[in-house]
Amino acid sequence: MIKHIMATALLWSAIVAAHPLSAQQQMDNTLGSLWSKVENNYVGVNVKSAAIDAARFNQKAVKSNMLPQVNAQAQNTYGTFEGSAGAFFPQAGFFNVSGSAAPLEGSSTAANTFGSALVQWEVFSFGKLQTQNKAAGSLFNKSVSEKEAYLLSLKKLLSERYISLLYNNAKLRWTDKNTERLDDIRKITSGLSASGLRPAADSLLASSSYVQALGEQEKWTGQKNAAYVKLLELYGNDTVNYAASAGRFGNFTEIGLNKVRSINPEHPVLDALNEQAQYYASSGQAQMKAALPSFNLLGGYAYRGTGISPNGKVSGAWKDGFNNTTNNFLVGIGMTWNLTSLHTNKMKAEKLFKDAESTRSLQTQYELAMQADLSASQVKISQQYKQLQKTGLAVKQSQDAYDMYLARYKSGLITLSELLQIRILLEQAENNHIEASRDYWLLLAYEAEMTADFDFLFNNL
């Protein structure tokens, strides 16, 4: 008795433990259960992630312009040292070092060593660097929004391919049922013909219809396998368990169908356009400020050695190029102002401002168009659901009618041509329901992309 009670308790414990697991497995077997693997492994996502990383590095590079710029050089040369009196007009960054025209003793060439370091820190630029940083930040935010928009399009693509697989699977099951019905008719007709109750032509007609159904079966087997391959290209695994989704493909819920939705102004597509407009605007401001002067703190150090001694003796030996050294330093503040850029940068800035205005107008256009498409889609979905209710009822009535006519045919009350005509009506009703089911789910996928919300579709298919 005690053993019996313990066995019963263990059995109920196993049932209770298995029920949540079974429910979880059923819950996970949805379209949404495929998405995490697609998002983590599909190579197209890596392209957008790399673009974000590139934009992040660009942002850091632009920020580094605010740091002091350090330049260093070192050289060792061998050449002549003739000096020349008189003035010259220096270019920016160069200065004149005049030598003595008096004759020197020794070699006609000498070795020289020179090394220097210069630190330049732009301490005031009228906000030019800040606007450049802002523009780089807008580019980074745009790349993030573009990735989000790509993920939405990828979700839609995954949904469309999954729906295509379920549709082709439903069509294959539809041809299987038609083949079974025609096979039953063929067997019944063959028996009736053998007994002399039906002409031999009826047997040939039934066999011909059956063979045609077999051909349709082969066609939809190929279509389903092709759709399966296209889905695996996104999913990456060798198999996808879609049995539960196949059952939900023709069963619908109207939860949320009457909910009025609107386009989110922060939709990734609209947000990417907004960031693009901000980038143009910030770049335009940076161009305007680039025409203003910049103020820099300067600091430098220079070391020089030469083969010419202070008493005028020249050595041509390379090692003596490190002798007779001098050390110099400088500190100061400088202003740089490219006056010619006042007009040029203004034209460049105006062009960027117009680009920003154009992009904002495009953003408004997209938002209005998306809202119109969403409203139209919601109307279609509502009517599509009503169509599905009617096509489902039509299938049930056609099936009942076919069963009754099949019984009458077996009793010899109707001809084979009449029964085949009723079968065609049933076939059309089932086909219409499958086509309407596909259109319904595709409309939901289109709505999900525009609202950036795939939760309903992922959880119910």
GROMACS .gro file of C-alpha atoms in nm, residues 17 53 77 85 96 112 125 139 142 152 236 242 280 289 299 305 307 324 335 337 355 413 427 445 448 452:
model
   26
   17ALA     CA    1   0.690   1.920  -1.344
   53ASP     CA    2   3.215   5.115  -3.431
   77THR     CA    3   7.244   6.607  -4.313
   85ALA     CA    4   7.310   8.842  -4.695
   96ASN     CA    5   6.540   8.264  -4.218
  112ASN     CA    6   7.474   6.888  -3.940
  125SER     CA    7   3.839   7.880  -3.171
  139LEU     CA    8   2.691   6.077  -3.725
  142LYS     CA    9   2.267   5.817  -3.712
  152LEU     CA   10   1.335   4.623  -3.830
  236GLY     CA   11   2.172   2.965  -3.980
  242TYR     CA   12   0.754   2.517  -3.732
  280TYR     CA   13   2.438   6.891  -4.173
  289LYS     CA   14   3.319   7.925  -3.730
  299GLY     CA   15   5.598   7.592  -2.703
  305GLY     CA   16   7.503   7.044  -3.391
  307GLY     CA   17   8.093   7.060  -3.798
  324ASN     CA   18   7.937   7.282  -3.161
  335MET     CA   19   4.669   8.384  -3.382
  337TRP     CA   20   4.325   8.372  -3.948
  355ASP     CA   21   2.108   7.002  -4.701
  413LEU     CA   22  -2.769   0.913  -5.683
  427GLU     CA   23  -1.080   2.295  -5.319
  445ALA     CA   24   0.430   4.214  -4.068
  448ALA     CA   25   0.484   4.581  -3.729
  452ALA     CA   26   0.854   4.923  -3.484
   0.00000   0.00000   0.00000
